Structure formats: structure tokens, C-alpha cells
Amino acid sequence: MAKRKRDNVAEAESAEKKASAKKPKAVEPRSAPFKLTSTDNVTIQIITGSYDQVLHGITALVKPTPGPAAATKPNPKNGTPAAGPKAEFADSFLFNAHTSSIRCLALSPPSAPVPGQAQKILLATGSTDERINLYNLSVHPPSSRSAEDQQGLSGLTPRPVLENPRNRELGTLLHHSSNITRLAFPNRSKLMSASEDSTVAVTRTRDWVLLHTFKCPIPKPQGRPSGDTAPMGGGPSGVNDFAVHPSNKIMITVARGERSMRLWNLETGKKARVLNFDRDALAEIGEGRHSTGEARRIVWGAADGEDEFAVGFDRDILVFSMDCLVKCRLMRDTKTKIHEFCYIPTDSEGDESALAVSTEDGRVLFFSTDKDNITKPGVAEGKKASSRGLPCAALVAQLGGKEAGVESRIKDFTVLPVEDEQGQMSWFIVTGSSDGKVRLWHVEAGDLRSTGDKGRQVGKLLGTYETQNRITCVEAFVMIPRPEGAEDSEFEFEESEGDDTEDDSD
């Protein structure tokens, strides 16, 4: 009897340890800031997808300028910088990757550094042809010898060419039966994909085995709104987006035809709960009874040292705290369509961040969702604070727009944090517009700090590249200098011991 009691006590202690381990951790930065010195050249690999089925890889080389950089504004006519550091672009790959338009891209974290081996990164592309193509990209720039061999090829083409011979195609996944809407690598060992067949698939990158499929319910058709392309007797369905918490234990999905979001337990693979959007909140942001009211995008972030997540609609964004209550809205004073948004960590710990939003009028807006920067309804108009309505986040700065010579909509953008010798953070921002232009910007550390000047213009335009394709999605990463004596590994993608144990837990 005493032995059985001791066993029960031991089981209770182990259960408490497991329960404490299941608590979500604080949000970590998407990628650690790339550390560089004042004399380092920065090489950025940019990948774009387009309506024209073209997958385009571009290499941007940013060389530092001697002395302090001149704070000059870009020329409004052509959008080119007048002085300061400039970017040199070159094509690294260009081909038709799919038989239909490319909808989304995803990059995995780089492989673990191993002495004597080169690091690699995975690229996944999703299209409306129901396929997911996989590629292996080198994290290191092409060697000087390879660049010299391609000088003759660059002379035959109208644009510079710098092909990386280490890039290669891996294959194709056919896990879905409809258009691919979102791809993401929550870690190096998993690829998650969402589709209009109302499923979210989890694939293991070691052997590309389908581990699990989350099946979202298909909503019942309620009338036929204008512009609906669903078949007769059916309704709009499919997963618009999903977001995985950095602890890899919670996932939130938003789907078509639903005025709600669903929480999933990634450890059990089952639905946790359904959260319906408040009707008054939807009506305030323009999603009334005559609109779909569905969320189109969702991302995780952090503010004031606490986790939060943002849900994007057609023309506004709602920020929720961890208790699933609306914290604030963003686009109260800005009337334009939203295309993409993400959190930018403004410190190395990831506790403070800014929310960047790309719009229809060619701007990237930066908002602060800190408690000190949220204004109550009526305060901005000089009136007394009202108990009705949603609080609004503060607009800190903006990038692009008519002042910078950018008028076409920004379909997608990527933020790359870097850190200098003094520990000051700055950001390279890659934007892709519908007119086929890729622009590379540089934002200083103090530009995203909240000041009294709301909506001030920030960022320096380093260069513009014409892809001659209608861009739909953009991804990018800062390339790492190749270590001496590093050679490409025999395997396509190396896995660490931690990833193997993580796979076994699924």
C-alpha cells in the first residue's frame, strides 16, 4: 500500500512538470539579428513569386560607404537614391516553377553550423495548381571563382547574372486537393501548409512524410454574396491563414466564410476552442452585416513584454491580447486596403516590437501597440474619452508612398534585422509591388521609436530592381559569408539531434 502511494505521488509530480512545460513561452524574434561591422558587405538573397508562374531569385549586394551616411531623400521621379550606400542587383535564378500563379513562399531556418560544411536553407513555394515545390538554397554567396566564371555570361544578358551552383530542386508535395494559401516553417524540422480544401498539413522535412492533417469545418452556405465563386449549392471554404505560437504548442486558423478563429492544440492535434468575433468590433472596422466578416491574415507578436496576436481584415487590423480580448485597432484614421503585415522586434530580446503594415497606396506603416501609445476613442479628435468604440494604436512612421515615388500597391514585404558593433539594431526591408518592382530599404534604429511626429517618413531607398513580372509574394534572407574550408554536405538538409526527438514526439 505504501509503495502504491509513493507511485501515485511520483505520477502527480511528473504530471505537474508536464503541465508547467506546456505553458506557452514568450514570443521570440523571428530570426536573430545578423551581426555586421562597418566594413562588411551585406549580401541579401531575395525570392519573388508572381502571377506569371515565375520564381525569381535576386542577389542584392550592399556596400558600406566611408564616413557617415548622407541622409538624403530619394528622387520622387524615379525613386532612386541620390547618395549614400546603394545596392547592386543580379539574377541568381529565374524559371517557371508552377503551371499557375504562385500564391505564397516560405523559408526555413538555416541548418545548424557544422565545421567543414556549408549551411543550407529550404524554400517552399505554393501555387493555385495544388502543388508545393521544394528547393535547397545555399546560405552562402557564390565563391569568387564562380563569380569570375560567370562574367562572360553576364555580358550576354541585359541584366547581371550571378548563379549559385549550390541551389537545387528537391521535389514536389501533393498533400492538398485545392489552391495553396499559406506556407510556414515553424522550425527546421516541420513544414506546415494551408489550402482551400479546409486543411492544414504538417510535413516532416527529414523524409517529407505527412505527419498530421488538421481538418477545419466547412461552413454552411448562407446566401450567395456578390463575387462569390463557390459552386451552386456550396459556399466559400478554405483556410485563409494560420499562425503558430513560437512555443510550437498553439495554432490559430482563420477561414473563409467564418466570422471566427479557431485555436488548435498542436500536441494533441485537436481543436481547443472557437472564438467568434464581436459584432460591434466588426461593424466598427467596416465588416458589417453586408460583408463577409472573415479574417484574412493572422500573426503572433509581443508588446510590453507580453504576447499578443493581430488579425487582419480587408481594411483594418484588430490586435488581441492573450485573453482573446480586443486590445486595439490600427487603421482608424487610414482608409486603404491592407495586403500584408508582421511584427518587427525593436530590441534583441524580442519583448518590444512594432507592427508593420503594407497598403494599397504603396506605403509600409509602422504602428506601436504598447499600452502607453494606445489612444482611447475620441481622444485623437480632441474630445473626451468615450467608453464606446475600440482604442487605436499609434502610427509611428511610414515608408514609401507618394513622397518616395511609390504609388503602386505593395503586395508583400520582408524585414531583415541586423545589428552593428555597438549593438544598435537596424532593418533591411524588401518590398514587392504589383508593378514588378523590388525595392530594398534601410531603416535606422531610431526611426521606429514613438515620437510626437506621427506618420513621419523614414527609411533610405538603397535600390530598385525591375522584375518584369506581377509580384504576389516576397521572401528574403541575409547570406552568411562562407567559412574557410566549408564544403557542401552529402545530404540535402542536415538535422540535429534535437529535431529528431521533436519528430518522435509527434
Short mmCIF file of C-alpha atoms in Angstrom, two decimals:
data_model
loop_
_atom_site.label_atom_id
_atom_site.label_comp_id
_atom_site.label_asym_id
_atom_site.label_seq_id
_atom_site.Cartn_x
_atom_site.Cartn_y
_atom_site.Cartn_z
CA MET A 1 0.00 0.00 0.00
CA ALA A 2 2.85 2.42 0.86
CA LYS A 3 4.55 1.63 -2.47
CA ARG A 4 1.35 2.39 -4.36
CA LYS A 5 1.04 5.77 -2.59
CA ARG A 6 4.64 6.63 -3.45
CA ASP A 7 3.92 5.74 -7.09
CA ASN A 8 0.85 7.98 -7.10
CA VAL A 9 2.85 10.88 -5.65
CA ALA A 10 5.55 10.40 -8.29
CA GLU A 11 2.94 10.35 -11.05
CA ALA A 12 1.38 13.56 -9.72
CA GLU A 13 4.77 15.30 -9.63
CA SER A 14 5.54 14.24 -13.20
CA ALA A 15 2.10 15.49 -14.33
CA GLU A 16 2.78 18.88 -12.73
CA LYS A 17 6.12 19.11 -14.52
CA LYS A 18 4.48 18.31 -17.86
CA ALA A 19 1.74 20.87 -17.24
CA SER A 20 4.27 23.58 -16.41
CA ALA A 21 6.27 22.68 -19.50
CA LYS A 22 3.15 23.14 -21.66
CA LYS A 23 2.80 26.82 -20.77
CA PRO A 24 3.48 28.97 -23.83
CA LYS A 25 6.80 30.73 -23.83
CA ALA A 26 7.25 34.38 -24.65
CA VAL A 27 7.45 35.23 -28.32
CA GLU A 28 10.98 35.01 -29.67
CA PRO A 29 12.22 37.07 -32.60
CA ARG A 30 11.52 35.53 -35.99
CA SER A 31 15.25 35.49 -36.73
CA ALA A 32 18.27 36.57 -34.71
CA PRO A 33 19.72 39.90 -35.88
CA PHE A 34 22.57 39.49 -38.34
CA LYS A 35 25.71 40.99 -36.79
CA LEU A 36 27.95 43.04 -39.06
CA THR A 37 30.72 45.59 -38.89
CA SER A 38 31.03 48.95 -40.60
CA THR A 39 33.33 47.46 -43.27
CA ASP A 40 31.25 44.36 -44.11
CA ASN A 41 29.44 43.91 -47.40
CA VAL A 42 25.89 42.67 -46.92
CA THR A 43 24.53 40.16 -49.44
CA ILE A 44 20.77 39.59 -49.44
CA GLN A 45 19.04 36.77 -51.30
CA ILE A 46 15.58 37.87 -52.48
CA ILE A 47 12.96 35.45 -53.85
CA THR A 48 9.76 36.62 -55.55
CA GLY A 49 6.72 34.78 -56.86
CA SER A 50 4.35 36.20 -59.44
CA TYR A 51 1.03 35.80 -61.22
CA ASP A 52 3.06 34.74 -64.27
CA GLN A 53 4.19 31.44 -62.63
CA VAL A 54 7.77 32.78 -62.46
CA LEU A 55 10.03 32.16 -59.46
CA HIS A 56 12.72 34.82 -59.48
CA GLY A 57 15.84 34.82 -57.32
CA ILE A 58 17.74 38.10 -56.95
CA THR A 59 21.00 38.81 -55.13
CA ALA A 60 21.45 42.29 -53.66
CA LEU A 61 24.95 43.39 -52.63
CA VAL A 62 25.05 46.41 -50.28
CA LYS A 63 28.47 48.00 -49.87
CA PRO A 64 29.18 50.34 -46.95
CA THR A 65 30.09 53.96 -47.60
CA PRO A 66 33.13 55.57 -45.96
CA GLY A 67 32.23 58.05 -43.26
CA PRO A 68 28.74 58.87 -42.02
CA ALA A 69 25.99 58.07 -44.47
CA ALA A 70 24.32 61.07 -46.05
CA ALA A 71 20.71 61.36 -45.02
CA THR A 72 19.26 62.07 -48.44
CA LYS A 73 15.75 61.54 -49.71
CA PRO A 74 15.08 59.51 -52.85
CA ASN A 75 14.28 61.21 -56.11
CA PRO A 76 10.45 61.39 -56.36
CA LYS A 77 10.53 60.93 -60.14
CA ASN A 78 12.40 57.65 -60.45
CA GLY A 79 12.64 56.54 -56.80
CA THR A 80 16.45 56.11 -56.92
CA PRO A 81 18.59 57.25 -54.01
CA ALA A 82 20.63 60.40 -54.60
CA ALA A 83 23.56 59.49 -52.35
CA GLY A 84 24.68 57.05 -49.71
CA PRO A 85 25.02 53.26 -49.97
CA LYS A 86 23.48 51.59 -52.97
CA ALA A 87 22.51 48.02 -53.78
CA GLU A 88 23.86 46.08 -56.75
CA PHE A 89 21.37 43.52 -58.06
CA ALA A 90 21.98 40.32 -60.01
CA ASP A 91 19.79 37.41 -61.09
CA SER A 92 20.55 34.14 -59.28
CA PHE A 93 17.71 32.04 -60.79
CA LEU A 94 14.68 32.67 -63.00
CA PHE A 95 12.26 29.99 -64.27
CA ASN A 96 8.60 28.90 -64.42
CA ALA A 97 8.16 27.00 -61.16
CA HIS A 98 4.42 26.25 -61.45
CA THR A 99 1.70 25.93 -64.06
CA SER A 100 -0.38 28.61 -62.34
CA SER A 101 0.17 31.74 -60.26
CA ILE A 102 2.42 31.47 -57.20
CA ARG A 103 0.48 32.38 -54.06
CA CYS A 104 2.96 32.04 -51.18
CA LEU A 105 6.59 31.38 -50.23
CA ALA A 106 8.28 30.13 -47.06
CA LEU A 107 11.90 29.91 -45.90
CA SER A 108 13.14 27.59 -43.19
CA PRO A 109 15.77 28.50 -40.59
CA PRO A 110 19.30 27.69 -41.78
CA SER A 111 20.81 24.33 -40.96
CA ALA A 112 22.98 24.05 -37.87
CA PRO A 113 26.58 25.13 -38.43
CA VAL A 114 28.94 22.16 -38.68
CA PRO A 115 32.72 22.59 -39.00
CA GLY A 116 33.80 21.98 -42.57
CA GLN A 117 30.27 22.01 -44.02
CA ALA A 118 28.22 24.71 -45.73
CA GLN A 119 24.85 25.75 -44.35
CA LYS A 120 21.65 25.46 -46.35
CA ILE A 121 18.09 26.69 -46.22
CA LEU A 122 14.82 25.28 -47.55
CA LEU A 123 12.48 27.16 -49.85
CA ALA A 124 8.84 26.09 -50.31
CA THR A 125 6.54 27.59 -52.96
CA GLY A 126 2.75 27.23 -53.08
CA SER A 127 0.54 27.82 -56.08
CA THR A 128 -3.02 27.55 -57.34
CA ASP A 129 -2.02 24.31 -59.12
CA GLU A 130 -2.31 22.44 -55.77
CA ARG A 131 1.44 21.75 -55.67
CA ILE A 132 4.16 22.62 -53.16
CA ASN A 133 7.62 22.77 -54.73
CA LEU A 134 10.71 22.37 -52.58
CA TYR A 135 14.18 23.79 -53.17
CA ASN A 136 17.50 23.75 -51.37
CA LEU A 137 19.30 27.09 -51.29
CA SER A 138 22.80 27.86 -50.15
CA VAL A 139 23.08 30.33 -47.28
CA HIS A 140 26.49 31.49 -48.54
CA PRO A 141 27.10 33.80 -51.52
CA PRO A 142 28.75 32.29 -54.61
CA SER A 143 32.50 31.98 -54.35
CA SER A 144 34.76 34.49 -56.11
CA ARG A 145 35.87 31.79 -58.53
CA SER A 146 32.28 31.05 -59.51
CA ALA A 147 31.61 34.78 -60.00
CA GLU A 148 34.62 35.09 -62.30
CA ASP A 149 33.43 32.14 -64.39
CA GLN A 150 30.04 33.85 -64.92
CA GLN A 151 31.40 37.20 -66.08
CA GLY A 152 31.17 36.05 -69.69
CA LEU A 153 27.52 35.03 -69.20
CA SER A 154 26.67 38.42 -67.73
CA GLY A 155 27.98 40.10 -70.86
CA LEU A 156 25.45 38.25 -73.00
CA THR A 157 22.39 39.18 -70.94
CA PRO A 158 20.80 42.62 -70.44
CA ARG A 159 20.96 42.19 -66.66
CA PRO A 160 23.77 40.92 -64.41
CA VAL A 161 23.69 37.18 -63.64
CA LEU A 162 25.23 35.57 -60.56
CA GLU A 163 24.02 31.99 -60.42
CA ASN A 164 24.71 29.91 -57.34
CA PRO A 165 25.56 26.33 -58.39
CA ARG A 166 24.69 25.05 -54.89
CA ASN A 167 20.96 25.74 -55.34
CA ARG A 168 18.94 22.72 -56.41
CA GLU A 169 15.39 21.41 -56.63
CA LEU A 170 14.22 18.73 -54.19
CA GLY A 171 10.77 17.71 -55.42
CA THR A 172 7.04 18.35 -55.13
CA LEU A 173 4.45 17.67 -52.42
CA LEU A 174 0.85 16.74 -53.32
CA HIS A 175 -0.76 16.85 -49.88
CA HIS A 176 -3.67 19.11 -50.86
CA SER A 177 -6.51 19.00 -53.37
CA SER A 178 -7.00 22.75 -53.87
CA ASN A 179 -5.14 26.06 -54.02
CA ILE A 180 -2.31 26.57 -51.53
CA THR A 181 -2.96 29.66 -49.39
CA ARG A 182 -0.15 29.72 -46.81
CA LEU A 183 3.20 28.03 -46.09
CA ALA A 184 5.35 28.27 -42.96
CA PHE A 185 8.32 26.59 -41.28
CA PRO A 186 7.64 26.81 -37.53
CA ASN A 187 11.06 25.20 -37.04
CA ARG A 188 13.72 23.50 -39.12
CA SER A 189 12.08 20.07 -38.98
CA LYS A 190 8.45 20.90 -39.91
CA LEU A 191 6.65 22.42 -42.88
CA MET A 192 3.05 23.49 -42.42
CA SER A 193 0.76 24.27 -45.35
CA ALA A 194 -2.81 25.54 -45.64
CA SER A 195 -5.14 25.14 -48.59
CA GLU A 196 -8.62 25.99 -49.83
CA ASP A 197 -9.59 22.36 -49.18
CA SER A 198 -10.00 23.43 -45.50
CA THR A 199 -6.97 21.51 -44.24
CA VAL A 200 -3.62 22.36 -42.65
CA ALA A 201 -0.94 19.73 -43.28
CA VAL A 202 2.17 19.11 -41.16
CA THR A 203 5.10 17.59 -43.05
CA ARG A 204 8.44 16.39 -41.69
CA THR A 205 11.38 17.83 -43.62
CA ARG A 206 13.71 14.93 -42.91
CA ASP A 207 11.87 12.48 -45.19
CA TRP A 208 8.88 14.63 -46.33
CA VAL A 209 6.33 12.37 -44.65
CA LEU A 210 2.88 13.78 -43.90
CA LEU A 211 2.61 13.62 -40.11
CA HIS A 212 -0.84 15.08 -39.47
CA THR A 213 -3.70 16.93 -41.18
CA PHE A 214 -5.88 19.43 -39.33
CA LYS A 215 -9.36 19.41 -40.86
CA CYS A 216 -11.25 22.67 -40.46
CA PRO A 217 -15.06 22.54 -40.71
CA ILE A 218 -16.65 23.76 -43.93
CA PRO A 219 -19.20 26.48 -43.11
CA LYS A 220 -22.76 26.12 -44.29
CA PRO A 221 -23.71 28.43 -47.18
CA GLN A 222 -25.80 31.42 -46.10
CA GLY A 223 -26.94 33.21 -49.24
CA ARG A 224 -24.66 33.99 -52.16
CA PRO A 225 -22.73 37.25 -51.74
CA SER A 226 -21.68 39.18 -54.82
CA GLY A 227 -18.39 37.99 -56.27
CA ASP A 228 -18.72 34.53 -54.75
CA THR A 229 -17.13 31.84 -56.93
CA ALA A 230 -18.33 28.83 -54.94
CA PRO A 231 -20.24 26.14 -56.86
CA MET A 232 -24.02 26.01 -56.83
CA GLY A 233 -25.26 24.62 -53.55
CA GLY A 234 -21.92 25.24 -51.86
CA GLY A 235 -20.25 28.11 -50.06
CA PRO A 236 -16.83 29.71 -49.78
CA SER A 237 -14.43 27.47 -47.86
CA GLY A 238 -10.74 27.11 -47.20
CA VAL A 239 -8.12 28.21 -44.70
CA ASN A 240 -7.02 31.79 -45.31
CA ASP A 241 -4.11 31.76 -42.89
CA PHE A 242 -2.67 30.16 -39.76
CA ALA A 243 -0.21 31.27 -37.10
CA VAL A 244 1.86 29.03 -34.83
CA HIS A 245 2.96 30.30 -31.43
CA PRO A 246 6.79 30.26 -31.00
CA SER A 247 6.36 27.56 -28.35
CA ASN A 248 5.03 25.29 -31.16
CA LYS A 249 2.12 24.24 -28.95
CA ILE A 250 -0.71 26.53 -30.09
CA MET A 251 -2.03 27.34 -33.56
CA ILE A 252 -4.75 29.74 -34.65
CA THR A 253 -6.52 29.45 -38.01
CA VAL A 254 -8.87 31.79 -39.86
CA ALA A 255 -11.02 30.51 -42.71
CA ARG A 256 -13.29 31.73 -45.46
CA GLY A 257 -16.96 32.20 -44.72
CA GLU A 258 -16.39 32.29 -40.94
CA ARG A 259 -16.55 35.24 -38.56
CA SER A 260 -14.38 33.47 -36.05
CA MET A 261 -10.94 31.99 -35.41
CA ARG A 262 -10.08 28.52 -34.20
CA LEU A 263 -7.47 27.53 -31.62
CA TRP A 264 -5.70 24.19 -32.04
CA ASN A 265 -3.59 22.14 -29.65
CA LEU A 266 -0.52 21.06 -31.61
CA GLU A 267 0.44 18.44 -29.03
CA THR A 268 -2.85 16.54 -29.29
CA GLY A 269 -3.73 17.55 -32.84
CA LYS A 270 -7.26 18.55 -31.81
CA LYS A 271 -9.30 21.74 -31.78
CA ALA A 272 -9.16 23.61 -28.48
CA ARG A 273 -11.90 26.24 -28.89
CA VAL A 274 -13.67 28.58 -31.32
CA LEU A 275 -13.59 32.34 -30.75
CA ASN A 276 -16.27 34.40 -32.51
CA PHE A 277 -15.50 37.99 -33.45
CA ASP A 278 -17.55 40.61 -31.64
CA ARG A 279 -20.27 42.09 -33.86
CA ASP A 280 -19.70 45.63 -32.63
CA ALA A 281 -15.96 45.36 -33.30
CA LEU A 282 -16.58 44.05 -36.82
CA ALA A 283 -19.06 46.82 -37.54
CA GLU A 284 -16.59 49.46 -36.35
CA ILE A 285 -13.84 48.29 -38.72
CA GLY A 286 -16.20 48.11 -41.69
CA GLU A 287 -17.09 44.40 -41.58
CA GLY A 288 -20.84 44.80 -41.13
CA ARG A 289 -23.73 42.54 -41.97
CA HIS A 290 -23.31 43.07 -45.73
CA SER A 291 -19.64 41.98 -45.76
CA THR A 292 -18.01 38.61 -45.26
CA GLY A 293 -16.50 39.46 -41.87
CA GLU A 294 -13.81 36.84 -42.37
CA ALA A 295 -10.20 37.33 -41.29
CA ARG A 296 -7.57 37.09 -44.00
CA ARG A 297 -4.30 37.16 -42.07
CA ILE A 298 -3.06 36.43 -38.55
CA VAL A 299 0.37 36.80 -36.92
CA TRP A 300 1.88 36.45 -33.45
CA GLY A 301 3.84 39.25 -31.77
CA ALA A 302 4.77 40.88 -28.47
CA ALA A 303 4.32 44.26 -26.82
CA ASP A 304 5.08 45.44 -23.28
CA GLY A 305 6.83 42.10 -22.72
CA GLU A 306 3.57 40.16 -23.24
CA ASP A 307 2.40 38.01 -26.12
CA GLU A 308 -0.34 39.17 -28.46
CA PHE A 309 -1.63 38.40 -31.93
CA ALA A 310 -3.01 40.54 -34.74
CA VAL A 311 -5.89 39.57 -37.02
CA GLY A 312 -6.15 41.30 -40.38
CA PHE A 313 -9.32 42.04 -42.31
CA ASP A 314 -9.90 43.78 -45.62
CA ARG A 315 -9.26 47.35 -44.42
CA ASP A 316 -8.32 47.13 -40.74
CA ILE A 317 -6.44 45.05 -38.17
CA LEU A 318 -7.52 44.02 -34.68
CA VAL A 319 -4.90 43.28 -32.00
CA PHE A 320 -5.83 40.69 -29.37
CA SER A 321 -4.17 40.02 -26.03
CA MET A 322 -3.59 36.51 -24.70
CA ASP A 323 -7.01 36.53 -23.01
CA CYS A 324 -8.51 36.73 -26.54
CA LEU A 325 -9.95 40.21 -25.91
CA VAL A 326 -9.56 43.05 -28.40
CA LYS A 327 -6.70 45.29 -27.32
CA CYS A 328 -6.88 47.93 -30.07
CA ARG A 329 -7.38 48.56 -33.77
CA LEU A 330 -4.92 50.10 -36.24
CA MET A 331 -6.47 51.77 -39.30
CA ARG A 332 -8.93 54.20 -37.74
CA ASP A 333 -7.51 57.28 -39.49
CA THR A 334 -6.13 55.49 -42.57
CA LYS A 335 -8.64 54.37 -45.18
CA THR A 336 -6.88 51.96 -47.52
CA LYS A 337 -6.74 48.27 -48.26
CA ILE A 338 -4.33 46.01 -46.35
CA HIS A 339 -2.16 43.42 -48.08
CA GLU A 340 0.43 42.13 -45.59
CA PHE A 341 1.60 42.82 -42.03
CA CYS A 342 4.08 41.44 -39.49
CA TYR A 343 5.71 42.27 -36.16
CA ILE A 344 9.21 43.77 -36.15
CA PRO A 345 11.25 43.21 -32.96
CA THR A 346 12.80 46.51 -31.92
CA ASP A 347 15.11 45.00 -29.28
CA SER A 348 17.34 41.95 -29.19
CA GLU A 349 15.19 40.24 -26.51
CA GLY A 350 12.02 40.45 -28.62
CA ASP A 351 9.92 41.99 -25.81
CA GLU A 352 9.26 45.21 -27.74
CA SER A 353 8.11 45.36 -31.33
CA ALA A 354 6.36 47.44 -33.97
CA LEU A 355 3.60 46.27 -36.28
CA ALA A 356 4.38 46.91 -39.97
CA VAL A 357 1.51 47.00 -42.50
CA SER A 358 1.72 47.23 -46.32
CA THR A 359 -1.13 49.05 -48.03
CA GLU A 360 -2.78 49.60 -51.39
CA ASP A 361 -1.30 53.09 -51.83
CA GLY A 362 2.33 51.92 -51.78
CA ARG A 363 3.22 52.51 -48.13
CA VAL A 364 4.51 50.44 -45.23
CA LEU A 365 3.01 51.79 -42.00
CA PHE A 366 4.59 51.19 -38.57
CA PHE A 367 2.31 51.09 -35.52
CA SER A 368 3.08 50.81 -31.82
CA THR A 369 0.72 48.61 -29.79
CA ASP A 370 2.28 49.44 -26.42
CA LYS A 371 -0.16 50.43 -23.69
CA ASP A 372 1.35 53.90 -23.42
CA ASN A 373 0.81 54.55 -27.15
CA ILE A 374 -2.81 53.38 -27.40
CA THR A 375 -5.36 56.20 -27.52
CA LYS A 376 -8.93 55.84 -26.37
CA PRO A 377 -11.87 56.65 -28.66
CA GLY A 378 -12.41 60.39 -29.10
CA VAL A 379 -9.01 61.44 -27.73
CA ALA A 380 -7.41 61.87 -31.15
CA GLU A 381 -10.18 64.28 -32.21
CA GLY A 382 -9.71 66.47 -29.13
CA LYS A 383 -12.83 65.17 -27.43
CA LYS A 384 -13.26 63.47 -24.10
CA ALA A 385 -12.53 59.76 -23.92
CA SER A 386 -15.58 57.68 -24.74
CA SER A 387 -16.48 54.31 -23.30
CA ARG A 388 -17.78 53.17 -26.69
CA GLY A 389 -15.55 52.16 -29.57
CA LEU A 390 -12.16 50.49 -29.79
CA PRO A 391 -8.84 52.02 -28.73
CA CYS A 392 -6.44 52.80 -31.56
CA ALA A 393 -2.71 52.10 -31.83
CA ALA A 394 -0.33 54.96 -32.55
CA LEU A 395 1.09 55.45 -36.04
CA VAL A 396 4.84 55.81 -35.51
CA ALA A 397 6.23 56.18 -39.04
CA GLN A 398 5.72 55.27 -42.68
CA LEU A 399 7.94 54.09 -45.51
CA GLY A 400 7.37 54.66 -49.21
CA GLY A 401 4.25 56.28 -50.63
CA LYS A 402 3.96 59.24 -52.99
CA GLU A 403 6.66 61.16 -51.11
CA ALA A 404 9.15 58.43 -52.00
CA GLY A 405 7.87 57.89 -55.54
CA VAL A 406 6.00 54.66 -54.74
CA GLU A 407 2.36 54.68 -55.79
CA SER A 408 1.62 51.05 -56.72
CA ARG A 409 0.35 48.65 -54.06
CA ILE A 410 2.87 46.68 -52.01
CA LYS A 411 1.74 43.06 -52.21
CA ASP A 412 4.33 41.68 -49.80
CA PHE A 413 7.44 42.65 -47.87
CA THR A 414 10.13 41.07 -45.69
CA VAL A 415 12.01 42.59 -42.75
CA LEU A 416 15.62 41.55 -42.05
CA PRO A 417 17.07 42.74 -38.71
CA VAL A 418 20.81 43.46 -38.47
CA GLU A 419 22.97 44.57 -35.55
CA ASP A 420 26.15 46.67 -35.66
CA GLU A 421 29.25 46.60 -33.47
CA GLN A 422 27.67 48.85 -30.81
CA GLY A 423 24.62 46.59 -30.53
CA GLN A 424 22.30 49.02 -32.34
CA MET A 425 19.61 47.34 -34.41
CA SER A 426 18.59 48.38 -37.90
CA TRP A 427 16.50 46.74 -40.59
CA PHE A 428 16.67 45.94 -44.28
CA ILE A 429 13.15 45.92 -45.74
CA VAL A 430 12.43 44.27 -49.10
CA THR A 431 9.14 45.29 -50.73
CA GLY A 432 7.50 43.81 -53.81
CA SER A 433 4.92 45.82 -55.76
CA SER A 434 2.33 44.79 -58.31
CA ASP A 435 4.15 46.77 -61.00
CA GLY A 436 7.02 44.26 -60.82
CA LYS A 437 9.50 46.41 -58.89
CA VAL A 438 11.52 45.13 -55.94
CA ARG A 439 12.79 47.85 -53.63
CA LEU A 440 15.41 47.50 -50.90
CA TRP A 441 15.18 49.93 -47.98
CA HIS A 442 17.28 50.52 -44.87
CA VAL A 443 15.67 51.75 -41.63
CA GLU A 444 17.78 53.03 -38.75
CA ALA A 445 17.32 52.08 -35.11
CA GLY A 446 15.79 55.38 -34.00
CA ASP A 447 13.30 55.59 -36.86
CA LEU A 448 10.77 53.25 -35.24
CA ARG A 449 10.72 54.94 -31.85
CA SER A 450 7.50 56.63 -30.88
CA THR A 451 7.76 60.44 -31.09
CA GLY A 452 5.31 63.29 -31.30
CA ASP A 453 5.65 63.42 -35.10
CA LYS A 454 3.11 60.83 -36.22
CA GLY A 455 3.45 59.25 -39.64
CA ARG A 456 6.87 60.73 -40.40
CA GLN A 457 8.75 59.44 -43.44
CA VAL A 458 11.58 57.02 -42.59
CA GLY A 459 13.92 54.71 -44.42
CA LYS A 460 16.54 55.10 -47.14
CA LEU A 461 16.00 53.57 -50.54
CA LEU A 462 19.09 51.55 -51.48
CA GLY A 463 17.95 50.40 -54.89
CA THR A 464 15.12 49.34 -57.19
CA TYR A 465 15.04 46.28 -59.43
CA GLU A 466 12.55 45.66 -62.24
CA THR A 467 11.47 42.00 -62.41
CA GLN A 468 9.05 42.49 -65.34
CA ASN A 469 6.51 40.23 -63.58
CA ARG A 470 3.46 40.96 -61.43
CA ILE A 471 4.74 40.14 -57.95
CA THR A 472 2.48 38.30 -55.49
CA CYS A 473 4.86 37.25 -52.67
CA VAL A 474 8.37 38.04 -51.44
CA GLU A 475 10.87 36.31 -49.15
CA ALA A 476 14.48 37.19 -48.35
CA PHE A 477 17.38 36.37 -46.02
CA VAL A 478 20.83 37.77 -45.26
CA MET A 479 23.51 35.49 -46.66
CA ILE A 480 26.32 34.32 -44.36
CA PRO A 481 29.96 34.54 -45.50
CA ARG A 482 31.30 31.13 -46.41
CA PRO A 483 33.69 29.76 -43.76
CA GLU A 484 37.12 28.71 -44.86
CA GLY A 485 37.29 25.09 -45.94
CA ALA A 486 33.49 24.67 -45.88
CA GLU A 487 32.11 22.14 -48.35
CA ASP A 488 28.55 21.19 -49.22
CA SER A 489 27.30 18.20 -47.27
CA GLU A 490 26.27 14.97 -48.92
CA PHE A 491 22.72 15.26 -47.58
CA GLU A 492 20.24 17.83 -48.83
CA PHE A 493 19.29 19.06 -45.38
CA GLU A 494 21.06 18.25 -42.15
CA GLU A 495 19.05 17.54 -38.99
CA SER A 496 20.23 17.92 -35.43
CA GLU A 497 19.54 15.56 -32.58
CA GLY A 498 17.00 17.99 -31.13
CA ASP A 499 14.96 17.89 -34.32
CA ASP A 500 14.88 14.09 -34.32
CA THR A 501 13.50 13.97 -30.81
CA GLU A 502 10.98 16.61 -31.76
CA ASP A 503 9.80 14.49 -34.66
CA ASP A 504 9.37 11.46 -32.46
CA SER A 505 7.08 13.39 -30.12
CA ASP A 506 4.59 13.83 -32.95
#
